[in-house]
Amino acid sequence: MSTSFPFLRDWMDRAPQEHPLRDHFDLASGNGAPDSAASVIVTAFENIIEALEKANPERLAGVRRDFRQAADTDDLLIPRAEMVAGAKLARAGIPFDFGRRNGATEPDLMLRDLHLAIEVKARRLDGLRDLHDELQTALTGITPPVLVELRTDSQPLVIKKNVRAKVVEETVQRVHSQNYGTAVTPVDQPWSARKRLLIHVGVHQAPDLTNGSRIIVTGGFWGNEPGPHMMDVEDAVLAVLEDDQKLRQANTRPTILLFDAARTGMAWIRSGRVWAQRLAIRLPDTTPFVGAAVMTPKLDDPDIGISLGVRENLSDQDRASVDELARRLGITGV
């Protein structure tokens, strides 16, 4: 039996056929099983949009437009970060509006009654995945197919474009010349807590690969605290506090930075309480932001958990507003 998803259907009606959610939506609204991946993802979007439409915040049309214009999954997940945060406010009965867009110096979510705002930032940073995908593309159609083992001695949040291009070019040359075995590329990364990275690329014969070359990522578990990878993730979150546009927005009214870290390395592996503690420790007293928060939303869940760290030198008024927001949203930390 088909499911209509009326709220999402309205948002999808003017979206192009190539919209990144289109296949999931068509499957789920047809005869897809309720517990299928498509149905679960589409149901989460339906619940988020329903909460937003019923709350009816000002400038919701701008968010709807960004949703419809998404050309790929990365484009889609940027407005979804604002949507899922807004839906959480709506379910908690906290009146809010979306901020003015097109260069206006307003944060993304303006809370009407608490004299607070929330600025949402989403970043995709995954150097190893980028290298994996570029290798897969470069080796498509090459015969005979090979098995490529990709391994690093630390989880890189970023691998620069020129480094990825070099590794891909050298690997393709090795495949063409049937130079099997493992090559190691050392990479200097002065911006990282791990100053030198070793990229191991193994090329192996694989006569049983009937669907072309395959890239696999192997290696250790890099999520241990306080490893260099998590330090790099923290730096990526806190770097947003220094962005000129974000600073202008934070100076308009007391603002919390809410960072969507679901696609920022392995941010998701850290507990919410540890995130709150680390943000509180590292948040500079000189920033105009009253606090920084992290969320790691999932495509199959219409809700989010939020971990918040705040400045020690908040005014009494700002502290009361933040405490009230945290109480009503069930925020970890503070």
XYZ file of C-alpha atoms in Angstrom:
334
model
C 0.000 0.000 0.000
C 1.419 3.371 -0.985
C 2.110 6.212 1.447
C 1.443 9.787 0.406
C 3.875 11.822 2.575
C 1.778 14.982 2.043
C 4.217 17.524 3.519
C 7.258 16.225 1.685
C 5.234 15.757 -1.504
C 4.448 19.475 -1.507
C 8.142 20.294 -1.220
C 9.087 17.775 -3.918
C 6.421 18.879 -6.420
C 8.568 21.689 -7.873
C 11.887 19.955 -7.384
C 13.620 18.710 -10.558
C 13.500 15.047 -11.485
C 17.242 14.841 -10.685
C 16.709 15.926 -7.079
C 18.911 13.771 -4.781
C 15.882 12.627 -2.774
C 13.793 11.762 -5.851
C 14.589 8.046 -6.074
C 13.992 7.519 -2.350
C 10.744 9.481 -2.529
C 9.419 7.598 -5.555
C 10.225 4.232 -3.979
C 8.740 5.107 -0.586
C 5.574 6.702 -1.963
C 4.986 3.730 -4.252
C 4.838 0.260 -2.824
C 8.060 0.333 -0.827
C 8.196 -1.590 2.432
C 7.764 0.667 5.485
C 11.071 -0.504 6.920
C 13.064 -0.100 3.691
C 15.937 2.398 3.651
C 14.021 4.671 1.274
C 10.893 4.666 3.442
C 12.798 5.365 6.662
C 14.719 8.286 5.129
C 11.633 9.777 3.483
C 9.603 9.400 6.685
C 12.274 11.346 8.576
C 12.060 14.192 6.031
C 8.257 14.091 6.242
C 8.355 14.454 10.037
C 10.847 17.313 9.874
C 8.859 19.238 7.263
C 5.563 18.614 9.063
C 6.988 20.139 12.256
C 8.247 23.157 10.306
C 5.017 23.722 8.381
C 2.925 23.547 11.544
C 5.227 25.998 13.344
C 5.072 28.273 10.278
C 8.209 30.363 10.977
C 8.886 33.425 8.863
C 11.033 32.870 5.774
C 10.381 29.133 5.656
C 9.963 29.631 1.904
C 13.697 30.321 1.598
C 14.561 26.998 3.213
C 12.035 25.235 0.985
C 13.647 26.833 -2.064
C 17.138 25.686 -1.012
C 15.769 22.176 -0.455
C 14.224 22.075 -3.921
C 17.310 23.422 -5.664
C 19.700 20.829 -4.196
C 21.701 19.301 -7.044
C 23.342 16.494 -5.070
C 23.389 14.953 -1.612
C 25.874 17.491 -0.265
C 23.607 20.332 -1.422
C 20.623 18.653 0.228
C 22.267 18.105 3.599
C 23.086 21.799 4.016
C 19.427 22.965 4.239
C 18.567 19.739 6.078
C 20.857 20.835 8.925
C 18.785 24.016 9.348
C 15.561 22.066 8.901
C 16.293 19.455 11.566
C 17.385 22.162 14.033
C 14.260 24.188 13.319
C 12.061 21.112 13.697
C 13.597 20.426 17.113
C 12.716 23.952 18.206
C 9.194 23.539 16.810
C 8.574 20.278 18.686
C 9.743 21.917 21.909
C 7.256 24.757 21.400
C 9.992 27.393 21.056
C 8.821 30.149 18.668
C 11.427 31.011 16.037
C 11.921 32.406 12.553
C 14.478 31.676 9.899
C 16.937 34.526 9.445
C 16.997 36.833 6.447
C 19.119 35.550 3.595
C 20.948 36.974 0.596
C 23.747 38.707 2.480
C 21.733 39.883 5.495
C 23.638 39.743 8.788
C 21.191 37.527 10.652
C 21.818 34.054 12.058
C 19.911 31.124 10.566
C 17.405 30.655 13.424
C 16.054 33.623 15.374
C 14.405 32.639 18.675
C 11.603 35.087 19.365
C 11.184 34.788 23.143
C 14.642 33.853 24.448
C 16.715 36.677 22.919
C 18.968 34.085 21.324
C 19.864 33.009 17.818
C 21.383 29.851 16.343
C 23.799 29.875 13.434
C 23.974 26.497 11.683
C 27.093 25.347 9.869
C 27.551 22.057 7.997
C 30.902 20.859 6.623
C 31.853 17.693 4.833
C 35.498 16.830 5.563
C 36.751 13.309 4.878
C 40.119 13.138 3.162
C 40.249 9.363 2.988
C 36.796 9.110 1.421
C 37.733 11.759 -1.153
C 40.832 9.791 -2.135
C 38.844 6.540 -2.225
C 36.216 8.023 -4.555
C 38.777 9.600 -6.897
C 40.720 6.343 -7.145
C 37.505 4.461 -7.886
C 36.630 6.865 -10.690
C 40.138 6.795 -12.176
C 40.244 2.986 -12.239
C 36.806 2.530 -13.782
C 37.098 0.592 -17.025
C 40.750 -0.342 -16.589
C 41.430 -3.991 -17.411
C 42.302 -6.301 -15.945
C 40.580 -5.069 -12.785
C 42.612 -4.822 -9.595
C 42.019 -4.728 -5.883
C 43.428 -1.554 -4.341
C 44.036 -1.423 -0.599
C 44.089 2.107 0.807
C 45.534 2.617 4.284
C 46.837 5.576 6.294
C 48.640 5.641 9.625
C 46.163 8.212 10.968
C 42.686 9.268 9.912
C 43.149 12.405 7.746
C 40.402 14.981 8.023
C 41.730 16.577 4.838
C 43.993 15.349 2.048
C 44.810 18.271 -0.222
C 43.629 18.106 -3.824
C 47.142 18.123 -5.302
C 48.194 15.243 -3.037
C 45.142 13.190 -4.013
C 45.847 13.868 -7.700
C 49.443 12.685 -7.286
C 48.425 9.461 -5.528
C 45.738 8.744 -8.140
C 48.089 9.375 -11.067
C 50.822 7.176 -9.627
C 48.357 4.393 -8.830
C 46.903 4.400 -12.339
C 50.417 4.186 -13.790
C 51.203 1.231 -11.520
C 48.026 -0.548 -12.573
C 48.787 -0.046 -16.271
C 52.320 -1.391 -15.812
C 51.093 -4.194 -13.512
C 53.443 -2.962 -10.796
C 51.810 -4.845 -7.945
C 52.613 -4.388 -4.269
C 52.419 -1.396 -1.910
C 53.705 2.150 -2.395
C 53.925 4.656 0.450
C 53.452 8.397 -0.024
C 54.559 10.645 2.874
C 52.527 13.852 3.194
C 53.387 16.942 5.231
C 50.257 18.465 6.808
C 51.294 21.366 9.059
C 47.660 22.300 9.719
C 46.977 18.952 11.404
C 47.714 17.612 14.868
C 49.428 14.793 12.955
C 52.149 16.709 11.072
C 53.175 13.871 8.770
C 50.827 11.362 7.176
C 51.766 8.101 5.458
C 49.431 6.959 2.669
C 49.820 3.270 1.769
C 48.353 2.170 -1.570
C 48.477 -1.547 -2.323
C 47.714 -2.816 -5.829
C 46.816 -6.506 -6.039
C 45.743 -8.896 -8.751
C 42.097 -9.910 -8.379
C 40.873 -12.157 -11.202
C 37.535 -12.713 -9.449
C 36.477 -9.041 -9.754
C 33.831 -9.185 -12.471
C 32.484 -5.673 -11.905
C 35.722 -3.745 -12.260
C 38.394 -2.585 -9.862
C 37.593 -2.343 -6.196
C 38.982 0.064 -3.589
C 38.990 -0.999 0.054
C 40.044 1.027 3.074
C 41.853 -0.887 5.790
C 43.763 0.021 8.915
C 43.316 0.752 12.558
C 40.646 2.452 14.613
C 41.362 6.180 14.767
C 38.618 7.409 17.057
C 40.440 7.064 20.384
C 40.558 10.150 22.600
C 42.348 12.475 22.417
C 43.817 11.369 19.092
C 45.035 13.750 16.383
C 41.974 13.098 14.249
C 39.536 14.304 16.907
C 41.771 17.297 17.604
C 41.528 18.174 13.907
C 37.737 17.810 14.055
C 37.624 20.180 17.037
C 39.745 22.675 15.113
C 37.345 22.469 12.158
C 34.402 23.278 14.440
C 36.103 26.146 16.253
C 37.500 27.647 13.032
C 33.946 28.681 12.149
C 34.009 31.049 15.138
C 36.584 33.125 13.247
C 34.694 33.373 9.959
C 34.021 37.045 9.167
C 30.421 36.511 8.088
C 29.666 34.378 11.129
C 31.200 37.004 13.398
C 28.981 39.703 11.908
C 25.945 37.509 12.478
C 26.949 36.750 16.072
C 27.311 40.450 16.809
C 23.659 41.133 15.945
C 22.345 39.248 18.987
C 23.515 36.505 21.411
C 24.189 33.526 19.116
C 25.039 29.848 19.485
C 27.059 28.218 16.722
C 25.495 24.836 15.916
C 27.896 22.706 13.869
C 26.554 19.753 11.896
C 29.489 17.348 12.229
C 27.822 14.231 10.818
C 30.101 14.331 7.775
C 33.143 15.865 9.451
C 35.530 12.978 9.831
C 34.613 10.671 12.694
C 32.993 13.344 14.876
C 30.049 11.017 15.418
C 32.172 8.580 17.415
C 32.609 10.976 20.359
C 29.930 11.005 23.042
C 27.731 14.044 23.437
C 28.976 14.731 26.945
C 32.622 14.707 25.856
C 31.805 17.044 22.991
C 30.152 19.480 25.393
C 33.132 19.358 27.755
C 35.695 19.868 25.005
C 33.787 22.769 23.467
C 33.464 24.488 26.848
C 37.202 24.087 27.476
C 38.284 25.380 24.066
C 35.693 28.117 23.505
C 37.600 31.434 23.698
C 36.268 34.065 26.080
C 36.840 36.686 23.375
C 34.401 35.233 20.833
C 31.082 37.052 20.380
C 29.315 33.682 20.268
C 27.731 32.742 23.573
C 28.423 29.069 22.896
C 29.326 26.391 20.391
C 27.358 23.191 19.873
C 27.732 20.022 17.835
C 25.067 17.766 16.359
C 25.460 14.623 14.260
C 22.110 14.147 12.506
C 21.224 10.894 10.760
C 19.210 10.620 7.562
C 16.855 8.080 9.139
C 16.106 10.155 12.269
C 13.996 13.342 12.297
C 15.452 14.410 15.656
C 18.946 15.327 16.827
C 20.946 15.397 20.002
C 22.844 18.623 20.696
C 26.020 19.022 22.773
C 26.727 22.578 23.918
C 29.640 24.354 25.535
C 29.297 28.013 26.580
C 31.612 30.871 27.473
C 32.393 31.304 31.148
C 31.980 35.077 30.960
C 28.324 35.194 29.904
C 26.095 37.957 31.176
C 23.365 36.952 33.601
C 20.744 37.538 30.912
C 22.543 35.406 28.327
C 23.170 32.658 30.876
C 19.487 32.550 31.802
C 18.466 32.359 28.123
C 20.943 29.570 27.367
C 19.908 27.600 30.438
C 16.244 27.870 29.478
C 16.950 26.770 25.912
C 19.012 23.820 27.139
C 16.256 22.786 29.562
C 13.558 22.855 26.909
C 15.605 21.077 24.258
C 17.318 18.565 26.546
C 20.765 19.721 25.455
C 23.824 17.879 26.715
C 26.381 19.998 28.510
C 26.046 23.665 29.467
